[in-house]
PDB file of C-alpha atoms and ligand atoms in Angstrom:
ATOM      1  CA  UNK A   2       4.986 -17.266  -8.774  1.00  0.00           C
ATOM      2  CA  UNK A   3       8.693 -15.223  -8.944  1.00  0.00           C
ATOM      3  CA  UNK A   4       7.688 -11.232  -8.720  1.00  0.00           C
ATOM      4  CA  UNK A   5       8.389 -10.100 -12.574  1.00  0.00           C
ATOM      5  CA  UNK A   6      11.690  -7.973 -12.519  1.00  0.00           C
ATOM      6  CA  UNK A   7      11.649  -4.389 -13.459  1.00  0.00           C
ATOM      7  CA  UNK A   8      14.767  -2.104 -13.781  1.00  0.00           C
ATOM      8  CA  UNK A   9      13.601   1.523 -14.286  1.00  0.00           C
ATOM      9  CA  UNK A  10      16.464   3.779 -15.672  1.00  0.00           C
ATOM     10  CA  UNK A  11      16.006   6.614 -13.321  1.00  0.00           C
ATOM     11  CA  UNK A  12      16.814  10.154 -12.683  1.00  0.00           C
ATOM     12  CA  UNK A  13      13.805  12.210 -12.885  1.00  0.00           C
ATOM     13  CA  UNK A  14      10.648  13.220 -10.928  1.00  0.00           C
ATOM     14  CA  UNK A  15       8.470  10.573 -12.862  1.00  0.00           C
ATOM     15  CA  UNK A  16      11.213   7.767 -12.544  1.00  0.00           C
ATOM     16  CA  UNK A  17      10.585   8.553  -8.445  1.00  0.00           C
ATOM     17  CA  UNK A  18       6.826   8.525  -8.423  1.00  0.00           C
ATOM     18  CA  UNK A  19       6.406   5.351 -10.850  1.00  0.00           C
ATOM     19  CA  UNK A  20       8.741   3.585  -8.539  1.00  0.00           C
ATOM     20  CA  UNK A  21       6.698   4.713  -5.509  1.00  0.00           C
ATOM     21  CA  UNK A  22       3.908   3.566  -7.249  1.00  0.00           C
ATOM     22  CA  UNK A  23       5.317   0.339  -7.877  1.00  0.00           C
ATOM     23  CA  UNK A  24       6.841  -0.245  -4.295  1.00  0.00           C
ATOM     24  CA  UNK A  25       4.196  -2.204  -2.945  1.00  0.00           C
ATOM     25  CA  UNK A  26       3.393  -4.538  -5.410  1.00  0.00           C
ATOM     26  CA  UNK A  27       4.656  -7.749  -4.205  1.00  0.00           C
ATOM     27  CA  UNK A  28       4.302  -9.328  -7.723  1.00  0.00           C
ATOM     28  CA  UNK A  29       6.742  -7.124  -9.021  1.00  0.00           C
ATOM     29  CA  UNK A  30      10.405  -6.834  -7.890  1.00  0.00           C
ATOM     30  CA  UNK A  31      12.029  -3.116  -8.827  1.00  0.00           C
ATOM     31  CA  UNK A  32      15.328  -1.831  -9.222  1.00  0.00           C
ATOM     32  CA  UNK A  33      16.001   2.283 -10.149  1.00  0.00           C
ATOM     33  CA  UNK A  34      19.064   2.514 -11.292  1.00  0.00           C
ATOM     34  CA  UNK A  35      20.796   6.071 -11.325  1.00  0.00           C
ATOM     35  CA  UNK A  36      23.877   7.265 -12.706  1.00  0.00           C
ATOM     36  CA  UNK A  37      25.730   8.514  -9.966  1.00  0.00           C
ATOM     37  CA  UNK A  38      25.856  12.124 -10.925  1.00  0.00           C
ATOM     38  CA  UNK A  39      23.818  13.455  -8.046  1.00  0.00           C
ATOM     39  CA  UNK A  40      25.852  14.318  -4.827  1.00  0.00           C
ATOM     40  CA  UNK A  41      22.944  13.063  -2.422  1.00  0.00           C
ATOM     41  CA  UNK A  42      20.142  11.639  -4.023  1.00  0.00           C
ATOM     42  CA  UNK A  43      16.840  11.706  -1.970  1.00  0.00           C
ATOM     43  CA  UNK A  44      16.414   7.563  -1.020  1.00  0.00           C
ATOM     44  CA  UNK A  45      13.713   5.838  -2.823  1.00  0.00           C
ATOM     45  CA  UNK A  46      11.250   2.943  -1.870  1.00  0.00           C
ATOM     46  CA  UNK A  47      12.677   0.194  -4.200  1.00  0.00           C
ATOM     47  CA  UNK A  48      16.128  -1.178  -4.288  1.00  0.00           C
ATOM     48  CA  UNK A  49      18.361   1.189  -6.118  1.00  0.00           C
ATOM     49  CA  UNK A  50      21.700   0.666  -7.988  1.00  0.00           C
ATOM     50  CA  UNK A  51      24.187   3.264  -8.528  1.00  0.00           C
ATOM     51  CA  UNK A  52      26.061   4.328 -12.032  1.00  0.00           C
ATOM     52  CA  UNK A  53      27.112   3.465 -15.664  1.00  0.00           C
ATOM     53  CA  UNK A  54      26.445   0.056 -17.042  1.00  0.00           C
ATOM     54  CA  UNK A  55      29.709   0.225 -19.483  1.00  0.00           C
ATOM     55  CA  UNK A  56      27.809   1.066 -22.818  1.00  0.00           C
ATOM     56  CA  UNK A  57      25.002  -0.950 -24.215  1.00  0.00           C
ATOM     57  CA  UNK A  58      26.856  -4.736 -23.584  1.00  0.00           C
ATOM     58  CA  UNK A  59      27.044  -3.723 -20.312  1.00  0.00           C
ATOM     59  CA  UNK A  60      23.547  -3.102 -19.630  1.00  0.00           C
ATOM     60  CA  UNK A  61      22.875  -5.962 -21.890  1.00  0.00           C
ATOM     61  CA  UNK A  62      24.743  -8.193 -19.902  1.00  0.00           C
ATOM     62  CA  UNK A  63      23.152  -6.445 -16.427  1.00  0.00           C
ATOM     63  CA  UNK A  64      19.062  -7.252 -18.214  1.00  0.00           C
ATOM     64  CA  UNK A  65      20.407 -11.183 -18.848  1.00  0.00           C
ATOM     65  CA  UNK A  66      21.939 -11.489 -15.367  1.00  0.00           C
ATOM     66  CA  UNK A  67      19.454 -10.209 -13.709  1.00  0.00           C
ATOM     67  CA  UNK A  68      16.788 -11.599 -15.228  1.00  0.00           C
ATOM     68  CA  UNK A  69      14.717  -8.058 -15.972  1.00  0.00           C
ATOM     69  CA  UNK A  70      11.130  -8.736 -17.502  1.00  0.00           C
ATOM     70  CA  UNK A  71      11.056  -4.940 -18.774  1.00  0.00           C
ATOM     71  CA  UNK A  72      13.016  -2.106 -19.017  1.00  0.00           C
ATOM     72  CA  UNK A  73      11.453   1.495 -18.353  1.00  0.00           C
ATOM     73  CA  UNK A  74      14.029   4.125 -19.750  1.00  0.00           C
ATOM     74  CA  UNK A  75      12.609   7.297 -17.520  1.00  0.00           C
ATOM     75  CA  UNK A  76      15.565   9.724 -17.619  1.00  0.00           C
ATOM     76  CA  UNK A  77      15.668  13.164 -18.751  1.00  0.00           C
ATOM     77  CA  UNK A  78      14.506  14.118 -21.853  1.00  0.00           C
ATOM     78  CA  UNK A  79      17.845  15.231 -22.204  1.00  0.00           C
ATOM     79  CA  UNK A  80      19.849  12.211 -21.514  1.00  0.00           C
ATOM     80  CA  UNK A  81      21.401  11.836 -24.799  1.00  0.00           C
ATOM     81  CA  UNK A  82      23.167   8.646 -24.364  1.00  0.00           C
ATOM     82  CA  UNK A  83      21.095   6.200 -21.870  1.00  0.00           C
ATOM     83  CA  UNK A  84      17.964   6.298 -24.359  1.00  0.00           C
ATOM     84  CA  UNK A  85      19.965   4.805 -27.233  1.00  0.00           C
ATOM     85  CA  UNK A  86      21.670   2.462 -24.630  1.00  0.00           C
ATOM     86  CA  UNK A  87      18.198   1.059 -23.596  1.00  0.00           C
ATOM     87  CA  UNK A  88      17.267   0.972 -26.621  1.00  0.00           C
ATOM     88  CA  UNK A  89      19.987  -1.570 -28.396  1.00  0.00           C
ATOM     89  CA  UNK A  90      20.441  -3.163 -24.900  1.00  0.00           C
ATOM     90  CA  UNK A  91      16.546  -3.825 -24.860  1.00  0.00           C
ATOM     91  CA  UNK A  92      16.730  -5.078 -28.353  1.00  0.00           C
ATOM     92  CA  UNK A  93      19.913  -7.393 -27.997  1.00  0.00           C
ATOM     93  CA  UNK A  94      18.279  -9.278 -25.370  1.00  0.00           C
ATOM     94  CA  UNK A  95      14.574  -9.149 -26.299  1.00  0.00           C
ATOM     95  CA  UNK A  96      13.757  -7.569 -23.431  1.00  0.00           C
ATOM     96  CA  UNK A  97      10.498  -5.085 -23.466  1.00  0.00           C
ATOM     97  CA  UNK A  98      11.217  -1.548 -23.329  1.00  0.00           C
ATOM     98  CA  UNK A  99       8.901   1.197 -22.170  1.00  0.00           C
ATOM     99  CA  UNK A 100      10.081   4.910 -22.919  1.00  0.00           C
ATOM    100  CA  UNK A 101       8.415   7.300 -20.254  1.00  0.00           C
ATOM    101  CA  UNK A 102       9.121  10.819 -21.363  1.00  0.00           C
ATOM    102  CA  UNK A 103       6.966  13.704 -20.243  1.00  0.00           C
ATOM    103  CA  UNK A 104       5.706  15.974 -22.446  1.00  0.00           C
ATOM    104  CA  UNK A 105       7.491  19.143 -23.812  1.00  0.00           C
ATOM    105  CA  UNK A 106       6.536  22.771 -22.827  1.00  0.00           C
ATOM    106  CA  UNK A 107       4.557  24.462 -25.155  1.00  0.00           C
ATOM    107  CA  UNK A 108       4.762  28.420 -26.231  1.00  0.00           C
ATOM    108  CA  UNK A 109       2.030  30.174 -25.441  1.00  0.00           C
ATOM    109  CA  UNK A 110       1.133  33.744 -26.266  1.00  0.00           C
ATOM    110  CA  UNK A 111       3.560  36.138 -24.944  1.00  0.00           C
ATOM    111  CA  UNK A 112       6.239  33.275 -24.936  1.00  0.00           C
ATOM    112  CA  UNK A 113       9.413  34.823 -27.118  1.00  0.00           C
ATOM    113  CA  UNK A 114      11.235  31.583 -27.914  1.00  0.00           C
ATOM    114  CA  UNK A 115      13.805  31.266 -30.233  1.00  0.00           C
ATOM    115  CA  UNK A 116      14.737  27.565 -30.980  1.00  0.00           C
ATOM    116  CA  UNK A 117      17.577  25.653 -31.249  1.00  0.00           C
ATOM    117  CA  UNK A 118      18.816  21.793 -31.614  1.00  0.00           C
ATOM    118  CA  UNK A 119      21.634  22.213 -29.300  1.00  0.00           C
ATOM    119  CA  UNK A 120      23.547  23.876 -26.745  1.00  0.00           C
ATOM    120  CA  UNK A 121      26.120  24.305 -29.133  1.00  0.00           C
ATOM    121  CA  UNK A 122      23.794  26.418 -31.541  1.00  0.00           C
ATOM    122  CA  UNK A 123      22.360  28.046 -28.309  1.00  0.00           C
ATOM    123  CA  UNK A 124      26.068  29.582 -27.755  1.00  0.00           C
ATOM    124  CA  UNK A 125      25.600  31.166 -31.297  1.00  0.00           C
ATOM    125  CA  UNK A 126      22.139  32.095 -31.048  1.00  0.00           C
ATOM    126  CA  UNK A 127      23.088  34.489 -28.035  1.00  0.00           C
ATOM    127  CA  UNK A 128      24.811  36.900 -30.765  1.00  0.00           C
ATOM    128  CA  UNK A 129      27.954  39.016 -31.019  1.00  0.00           C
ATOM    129  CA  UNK A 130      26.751  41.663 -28.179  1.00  0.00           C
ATOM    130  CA  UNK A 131      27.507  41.733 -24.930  1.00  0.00           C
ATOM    131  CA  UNK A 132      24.006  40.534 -23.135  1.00  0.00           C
ATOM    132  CA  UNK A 133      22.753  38.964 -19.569  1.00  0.00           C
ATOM    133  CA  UNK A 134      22.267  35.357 -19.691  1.00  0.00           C
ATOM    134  CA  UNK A 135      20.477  33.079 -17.058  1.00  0.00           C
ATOM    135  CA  UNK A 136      21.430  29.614 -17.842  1.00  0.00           C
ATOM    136  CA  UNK A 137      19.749  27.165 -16.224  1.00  0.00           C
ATOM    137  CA  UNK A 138      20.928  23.378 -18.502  1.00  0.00           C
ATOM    138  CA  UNK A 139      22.128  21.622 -15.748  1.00  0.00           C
ATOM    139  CA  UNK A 140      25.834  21.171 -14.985  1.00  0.00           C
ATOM    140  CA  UNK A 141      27.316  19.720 -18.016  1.00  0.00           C
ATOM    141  CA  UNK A 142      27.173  21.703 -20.699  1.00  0.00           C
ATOM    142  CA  UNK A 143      27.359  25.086 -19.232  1.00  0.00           C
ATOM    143  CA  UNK A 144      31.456  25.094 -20.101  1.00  0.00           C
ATOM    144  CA  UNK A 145      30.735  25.385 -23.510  1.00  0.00           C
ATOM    145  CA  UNK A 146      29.398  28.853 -23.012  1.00  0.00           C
ATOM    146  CA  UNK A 147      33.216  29.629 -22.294  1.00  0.00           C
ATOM    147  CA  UNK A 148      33.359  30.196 -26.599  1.00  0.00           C
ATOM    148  CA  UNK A 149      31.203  33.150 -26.169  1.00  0.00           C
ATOM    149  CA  UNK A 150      32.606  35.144 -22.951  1.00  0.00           C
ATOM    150  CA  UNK A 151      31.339  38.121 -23.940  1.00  0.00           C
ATOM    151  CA  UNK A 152      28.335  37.490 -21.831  1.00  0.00           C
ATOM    152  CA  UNK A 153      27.339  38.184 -18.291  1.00  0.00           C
ATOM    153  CA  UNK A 154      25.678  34.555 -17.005  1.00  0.00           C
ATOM    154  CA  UNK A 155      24.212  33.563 -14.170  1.00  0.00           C
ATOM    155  CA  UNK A 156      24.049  30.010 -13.974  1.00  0.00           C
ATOM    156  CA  UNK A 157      21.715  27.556 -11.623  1.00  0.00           C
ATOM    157  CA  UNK A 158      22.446  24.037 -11.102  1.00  0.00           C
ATOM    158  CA  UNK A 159      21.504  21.437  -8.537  1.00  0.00           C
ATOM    159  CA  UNK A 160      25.845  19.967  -8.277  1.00  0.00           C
ATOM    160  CA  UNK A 161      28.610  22.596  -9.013  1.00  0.00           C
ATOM    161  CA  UNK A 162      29.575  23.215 -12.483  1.00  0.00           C
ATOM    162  CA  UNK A 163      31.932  21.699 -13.943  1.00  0.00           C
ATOM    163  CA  UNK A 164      34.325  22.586 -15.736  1.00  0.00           C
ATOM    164  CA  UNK A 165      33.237  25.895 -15.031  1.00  0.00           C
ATOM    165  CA  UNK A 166      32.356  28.448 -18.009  1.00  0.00           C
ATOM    166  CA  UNK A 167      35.875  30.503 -18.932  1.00  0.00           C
ATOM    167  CA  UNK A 168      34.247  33.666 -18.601  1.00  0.00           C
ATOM    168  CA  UNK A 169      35.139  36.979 -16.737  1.00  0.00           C
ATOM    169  CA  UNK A 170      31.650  37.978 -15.401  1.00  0.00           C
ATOM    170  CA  UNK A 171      29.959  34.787 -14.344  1.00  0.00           C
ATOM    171  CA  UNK A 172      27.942  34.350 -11.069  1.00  0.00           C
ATOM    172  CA  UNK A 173      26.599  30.631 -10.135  1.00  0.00           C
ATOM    173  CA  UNK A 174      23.922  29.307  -7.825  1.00  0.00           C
ATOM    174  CA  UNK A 175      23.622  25.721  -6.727  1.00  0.00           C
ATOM    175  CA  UNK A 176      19.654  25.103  -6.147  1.00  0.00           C
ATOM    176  CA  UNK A 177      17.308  22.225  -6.561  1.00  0.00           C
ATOM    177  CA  UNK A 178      13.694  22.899  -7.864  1.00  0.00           C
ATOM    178  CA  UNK A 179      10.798  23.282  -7.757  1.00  0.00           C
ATOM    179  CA  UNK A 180      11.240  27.096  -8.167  1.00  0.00           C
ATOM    180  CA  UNK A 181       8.283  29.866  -7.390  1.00  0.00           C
ATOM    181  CA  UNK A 182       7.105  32.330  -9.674  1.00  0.00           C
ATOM    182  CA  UNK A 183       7.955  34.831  -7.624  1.00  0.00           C
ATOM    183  CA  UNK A 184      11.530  33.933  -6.821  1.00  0.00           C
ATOM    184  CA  UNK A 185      12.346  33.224 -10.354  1.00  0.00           C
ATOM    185  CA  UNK A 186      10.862  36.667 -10.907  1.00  0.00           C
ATOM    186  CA  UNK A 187      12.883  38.532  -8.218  1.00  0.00           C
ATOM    187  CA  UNK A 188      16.348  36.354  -9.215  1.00  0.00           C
ATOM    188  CA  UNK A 189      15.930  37.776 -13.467  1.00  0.00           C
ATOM    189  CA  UNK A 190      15.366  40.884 -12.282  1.00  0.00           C
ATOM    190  CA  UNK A 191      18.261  41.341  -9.134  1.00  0.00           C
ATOM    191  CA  UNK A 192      20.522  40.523 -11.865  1.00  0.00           C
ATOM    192  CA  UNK A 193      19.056  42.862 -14.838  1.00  0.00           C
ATOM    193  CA  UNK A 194      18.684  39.101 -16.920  1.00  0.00           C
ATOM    194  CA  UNK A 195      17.546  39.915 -20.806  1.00  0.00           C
ATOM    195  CA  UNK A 196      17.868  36.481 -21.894  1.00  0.00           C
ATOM    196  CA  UNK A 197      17.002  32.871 -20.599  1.00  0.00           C
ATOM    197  CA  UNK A 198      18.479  29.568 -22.009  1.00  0.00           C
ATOM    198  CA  UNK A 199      16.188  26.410 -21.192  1.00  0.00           C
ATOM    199  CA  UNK A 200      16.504  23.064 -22.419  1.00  0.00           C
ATOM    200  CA  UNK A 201      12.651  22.127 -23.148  1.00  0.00           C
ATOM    201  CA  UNK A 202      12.817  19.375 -20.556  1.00  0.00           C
ATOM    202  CA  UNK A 203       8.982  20.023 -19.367  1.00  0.00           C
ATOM    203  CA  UNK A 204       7.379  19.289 -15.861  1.00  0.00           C
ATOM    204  CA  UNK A 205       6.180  21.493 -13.449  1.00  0.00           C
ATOM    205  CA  UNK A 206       9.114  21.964 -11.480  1.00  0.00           C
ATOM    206  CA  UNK A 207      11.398  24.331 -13.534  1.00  0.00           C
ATOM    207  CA  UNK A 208       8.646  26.065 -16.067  1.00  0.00           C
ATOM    208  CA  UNK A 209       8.381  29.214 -13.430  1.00  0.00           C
ATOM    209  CA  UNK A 210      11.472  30.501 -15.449  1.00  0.00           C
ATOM    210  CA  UNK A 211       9.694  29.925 -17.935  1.00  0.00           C
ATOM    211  CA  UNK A 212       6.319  31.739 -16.930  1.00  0.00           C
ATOM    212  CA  UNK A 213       8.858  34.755 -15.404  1.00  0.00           C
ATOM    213  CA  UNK A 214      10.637  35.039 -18.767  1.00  0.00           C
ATOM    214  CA  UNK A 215       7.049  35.933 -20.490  1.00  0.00           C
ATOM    215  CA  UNK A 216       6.163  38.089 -17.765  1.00  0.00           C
ATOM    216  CA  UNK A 217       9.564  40.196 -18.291  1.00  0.00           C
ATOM    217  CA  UNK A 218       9.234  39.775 -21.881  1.00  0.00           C
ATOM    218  CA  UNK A 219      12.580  38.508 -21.894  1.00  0.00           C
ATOM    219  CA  UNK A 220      13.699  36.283 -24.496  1.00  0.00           C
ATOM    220  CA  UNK A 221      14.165  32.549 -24.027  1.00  0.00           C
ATOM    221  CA  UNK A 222      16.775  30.608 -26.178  1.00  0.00           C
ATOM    222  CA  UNK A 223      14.670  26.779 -25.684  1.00  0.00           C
ATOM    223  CA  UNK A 224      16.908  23.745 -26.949  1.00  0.00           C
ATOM    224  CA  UNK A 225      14.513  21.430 -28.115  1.00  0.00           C
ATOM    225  CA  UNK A 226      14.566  17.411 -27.383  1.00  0.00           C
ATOM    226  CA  UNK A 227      15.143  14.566 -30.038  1.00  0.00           C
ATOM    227  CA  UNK A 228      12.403  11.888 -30.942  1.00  0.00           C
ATOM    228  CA  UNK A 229      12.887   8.723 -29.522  1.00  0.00           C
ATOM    229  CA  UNK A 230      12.319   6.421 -32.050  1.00  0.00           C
ATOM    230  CA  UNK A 231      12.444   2.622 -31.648  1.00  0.00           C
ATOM    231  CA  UNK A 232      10.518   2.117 -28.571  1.00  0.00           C
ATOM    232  CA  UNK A 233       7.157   2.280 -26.965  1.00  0.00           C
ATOM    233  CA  UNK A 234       6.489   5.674 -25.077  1.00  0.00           C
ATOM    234  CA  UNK A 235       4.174   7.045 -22.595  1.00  0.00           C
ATOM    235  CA  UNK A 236       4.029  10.367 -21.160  1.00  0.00           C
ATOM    236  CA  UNK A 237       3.058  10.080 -17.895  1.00  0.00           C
ATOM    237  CA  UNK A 238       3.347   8.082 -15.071  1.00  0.00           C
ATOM    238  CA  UNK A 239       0.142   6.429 -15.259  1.00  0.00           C
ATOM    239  CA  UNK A 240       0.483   5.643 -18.454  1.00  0.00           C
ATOM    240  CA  UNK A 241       3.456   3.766 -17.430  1.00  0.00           C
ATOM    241  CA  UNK A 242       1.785   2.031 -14.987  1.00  0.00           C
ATOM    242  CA  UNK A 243      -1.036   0.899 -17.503  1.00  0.00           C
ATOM    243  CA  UNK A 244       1.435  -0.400 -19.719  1.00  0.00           C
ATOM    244  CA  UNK A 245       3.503  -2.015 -17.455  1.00  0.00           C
ATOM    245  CA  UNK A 246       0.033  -3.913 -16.169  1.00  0.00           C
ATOM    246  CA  UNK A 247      -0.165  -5.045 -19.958  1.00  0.00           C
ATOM    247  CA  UNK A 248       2.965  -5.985 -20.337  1.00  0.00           C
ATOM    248  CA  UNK A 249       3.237  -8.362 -17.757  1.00  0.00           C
ATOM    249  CA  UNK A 250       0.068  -9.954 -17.476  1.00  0.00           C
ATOM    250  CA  UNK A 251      -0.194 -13.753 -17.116  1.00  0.00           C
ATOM    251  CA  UNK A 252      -0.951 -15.102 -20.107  1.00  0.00           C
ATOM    252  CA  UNK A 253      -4.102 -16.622 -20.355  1.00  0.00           C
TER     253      UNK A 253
HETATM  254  P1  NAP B 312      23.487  10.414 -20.656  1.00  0.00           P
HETATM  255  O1  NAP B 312      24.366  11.310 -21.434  1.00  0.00           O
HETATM  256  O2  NAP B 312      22.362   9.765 -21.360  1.00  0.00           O
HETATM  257  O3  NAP B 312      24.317   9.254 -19.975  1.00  0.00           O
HETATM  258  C1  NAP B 312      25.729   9.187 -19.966  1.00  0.00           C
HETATM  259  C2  NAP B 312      26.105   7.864 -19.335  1.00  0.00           C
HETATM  260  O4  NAP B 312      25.738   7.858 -17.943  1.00  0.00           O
HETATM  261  C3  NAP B 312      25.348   6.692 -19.938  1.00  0.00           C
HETATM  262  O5  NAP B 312      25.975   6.235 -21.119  1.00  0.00           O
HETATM  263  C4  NAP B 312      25.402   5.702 -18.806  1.00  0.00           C
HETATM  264  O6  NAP B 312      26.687   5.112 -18.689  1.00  0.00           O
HETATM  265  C5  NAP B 312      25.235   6.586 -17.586  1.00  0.00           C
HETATM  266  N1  NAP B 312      23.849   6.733 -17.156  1.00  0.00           N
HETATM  267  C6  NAP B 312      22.949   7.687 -17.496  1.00  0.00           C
HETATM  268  N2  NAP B 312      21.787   7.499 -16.875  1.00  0.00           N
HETATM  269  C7  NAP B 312      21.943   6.381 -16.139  1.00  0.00           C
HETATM  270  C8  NAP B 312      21.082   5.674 -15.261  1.00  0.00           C
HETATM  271  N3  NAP B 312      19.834   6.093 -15.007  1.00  0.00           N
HETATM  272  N4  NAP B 312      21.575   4.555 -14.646  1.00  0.00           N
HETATM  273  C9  NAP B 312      22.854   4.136 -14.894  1.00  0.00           C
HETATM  274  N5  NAP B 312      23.695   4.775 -15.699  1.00  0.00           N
HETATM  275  C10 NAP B 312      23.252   5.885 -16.311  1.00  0.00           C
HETATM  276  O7  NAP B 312      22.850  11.137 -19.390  1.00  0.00           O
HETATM  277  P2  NAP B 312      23.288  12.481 -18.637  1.00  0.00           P
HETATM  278  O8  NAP B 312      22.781  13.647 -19.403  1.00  0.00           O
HETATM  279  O9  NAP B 312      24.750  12.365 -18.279  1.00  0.00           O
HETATM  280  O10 NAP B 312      22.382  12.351 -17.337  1.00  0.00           O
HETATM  281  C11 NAP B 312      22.750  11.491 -16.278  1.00  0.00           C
HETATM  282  C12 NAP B 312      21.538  11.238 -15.407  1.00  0.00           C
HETATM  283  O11 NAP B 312      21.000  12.474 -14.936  1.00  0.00           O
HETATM  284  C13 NAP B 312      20.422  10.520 -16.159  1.00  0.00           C
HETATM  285  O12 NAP B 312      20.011   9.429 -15.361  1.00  0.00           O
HETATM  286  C14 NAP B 312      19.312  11.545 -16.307  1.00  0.00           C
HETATM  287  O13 NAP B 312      18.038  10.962 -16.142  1.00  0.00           O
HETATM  288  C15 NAP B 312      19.618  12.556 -15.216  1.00  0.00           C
HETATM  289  N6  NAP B 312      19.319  13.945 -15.618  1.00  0.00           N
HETATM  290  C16 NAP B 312      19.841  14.466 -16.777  1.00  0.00           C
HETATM  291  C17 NAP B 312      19.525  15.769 -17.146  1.00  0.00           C
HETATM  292  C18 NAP B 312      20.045  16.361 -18.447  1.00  0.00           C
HETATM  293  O14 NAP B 312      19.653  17.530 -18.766  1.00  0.00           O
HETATM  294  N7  NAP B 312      20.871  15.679 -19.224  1.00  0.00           N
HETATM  295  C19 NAP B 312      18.711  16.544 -16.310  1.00  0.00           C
HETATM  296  C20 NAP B 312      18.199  15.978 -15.125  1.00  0.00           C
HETATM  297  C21 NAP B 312      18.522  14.677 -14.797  1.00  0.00           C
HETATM  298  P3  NAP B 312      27.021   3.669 -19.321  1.00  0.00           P
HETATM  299  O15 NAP B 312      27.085   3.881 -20.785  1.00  0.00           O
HETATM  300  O16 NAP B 312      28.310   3.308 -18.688  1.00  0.00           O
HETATM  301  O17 NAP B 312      25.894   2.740 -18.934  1.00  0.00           O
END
């Protein structure tokens, strides 16, 4: 029998370790794809494809072509486009979709978290004064900080920032997690930080800002995600992999 096709939308830590768990399975044939955005993304065990599909015909056309037996949309939490994508792509062809989306950090006592929907309302929620900002929201939004320059920031990314934020007193560090507790506690306080801005993206890897925020008492401005609605989700990788055993089961 033909190994079932399975095209994982990639990008994350649980996109990685679902398709390492899925690498030897000679009854299934898997494809990550990634968008391209990382400068040198570490290989992976499966065959891997490389950027943008052209909108949600394109990635409809790429599920027909190829044949895919289910989709698994595992990017970010913040990956405002791709989810829809999968979604109307996974519905135009009839094509089973599987949403894995960790789960979201959770305040705990001590946490001083002021919420927001966007980065947008983030920028607002900083306030007229003069303050020191550690941004760490990846490279794409952080130019939209340039409406409030006020600021000092300090901004962490994995790829350079760009375009950068149009501010006079900005400092930037290119770094991939996972971070300590320690070193996110010695980097907040070398630069005299007072507030943090976090997207609630969740997994282990970047919550020590998180942890080293509470332990400052320093504020954290956390954008939180949007629902996915329209498709099955799991949040972990096993969960995933249960489903996906489900899903494509011979019929009997
Ligand atoms: P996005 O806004 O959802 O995607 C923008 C466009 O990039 C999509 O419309 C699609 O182009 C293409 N794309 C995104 N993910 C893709 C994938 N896995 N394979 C092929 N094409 C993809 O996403 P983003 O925020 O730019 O993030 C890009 C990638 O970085 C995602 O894969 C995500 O998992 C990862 N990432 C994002 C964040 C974040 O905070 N946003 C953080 C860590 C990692 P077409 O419409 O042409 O198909």
């Amino acid at each position: 029998m033909a190994a079932s096709k399975i095209l994982i939308l990639g990008g994350t830590t649980e996109a990685r370790k679902l398709a390492e768990a899925l690498a030897p399975r000679k009854d299934l044939d898997v494809t990550v794809s990634l968008a391209g955005r990382t400068q040198e993304p570490r290989p992976l065990p499966v065959k891997t494809r490389h950027g943008g599909f052209g909108g949600v015909e394109g990635l409809a056309a790429y599920l027909k072509a190829e044949d895919i037996a289910l989709l698994v949309d595992a990017t970010h939490p913040f990956a405002q486009r791709m989810t829809p994508n999968a979604i109307a792509a996974a519905e135009l062809t009839s094509t089973p979709l599987l949403c894995l989306n960790r789960p979201g950090w959770v305040a705990e006592p001590g946490d001083d978290w002021r919420m927001v929907t966007s980065i947008e309302d983030a920028v607002e929620k900083l306030g007229a004064a003069s303050r020191r900002v550690f941004l760490a929201i990846g490279r794409q939004e952080a130019h939209l900080f340039s409406r409030a320059p006020q600021h000092f920031y300090l901004a962490r990314s994995v790829d350079p920032i760009d375009p950068p934020i149009k501010a006079p007193d900005c400092r930037y560090i290119l770094a991939t997690g996972p971070f300590s507790l320690d070193d996110e506690i010695r980097l907040l306080t070398e630069h005299a930080i007072d507030v943090v801005v976090s997207k609630n993206s969740g997994g282990a890897a970047t919550y020590a800002k998180i942890e080293a925020a509470r332990r400052l008492g320093l504020a954290v401005v956390m954008v939180e995600r949007k629902r996915v609605d329209g498709a099955a989700c799991v949040d972990t990788v096993e969960g995933a992999l249960a489903f996906i055993d489900h899903a494509l089961a011979p019929a009997k």
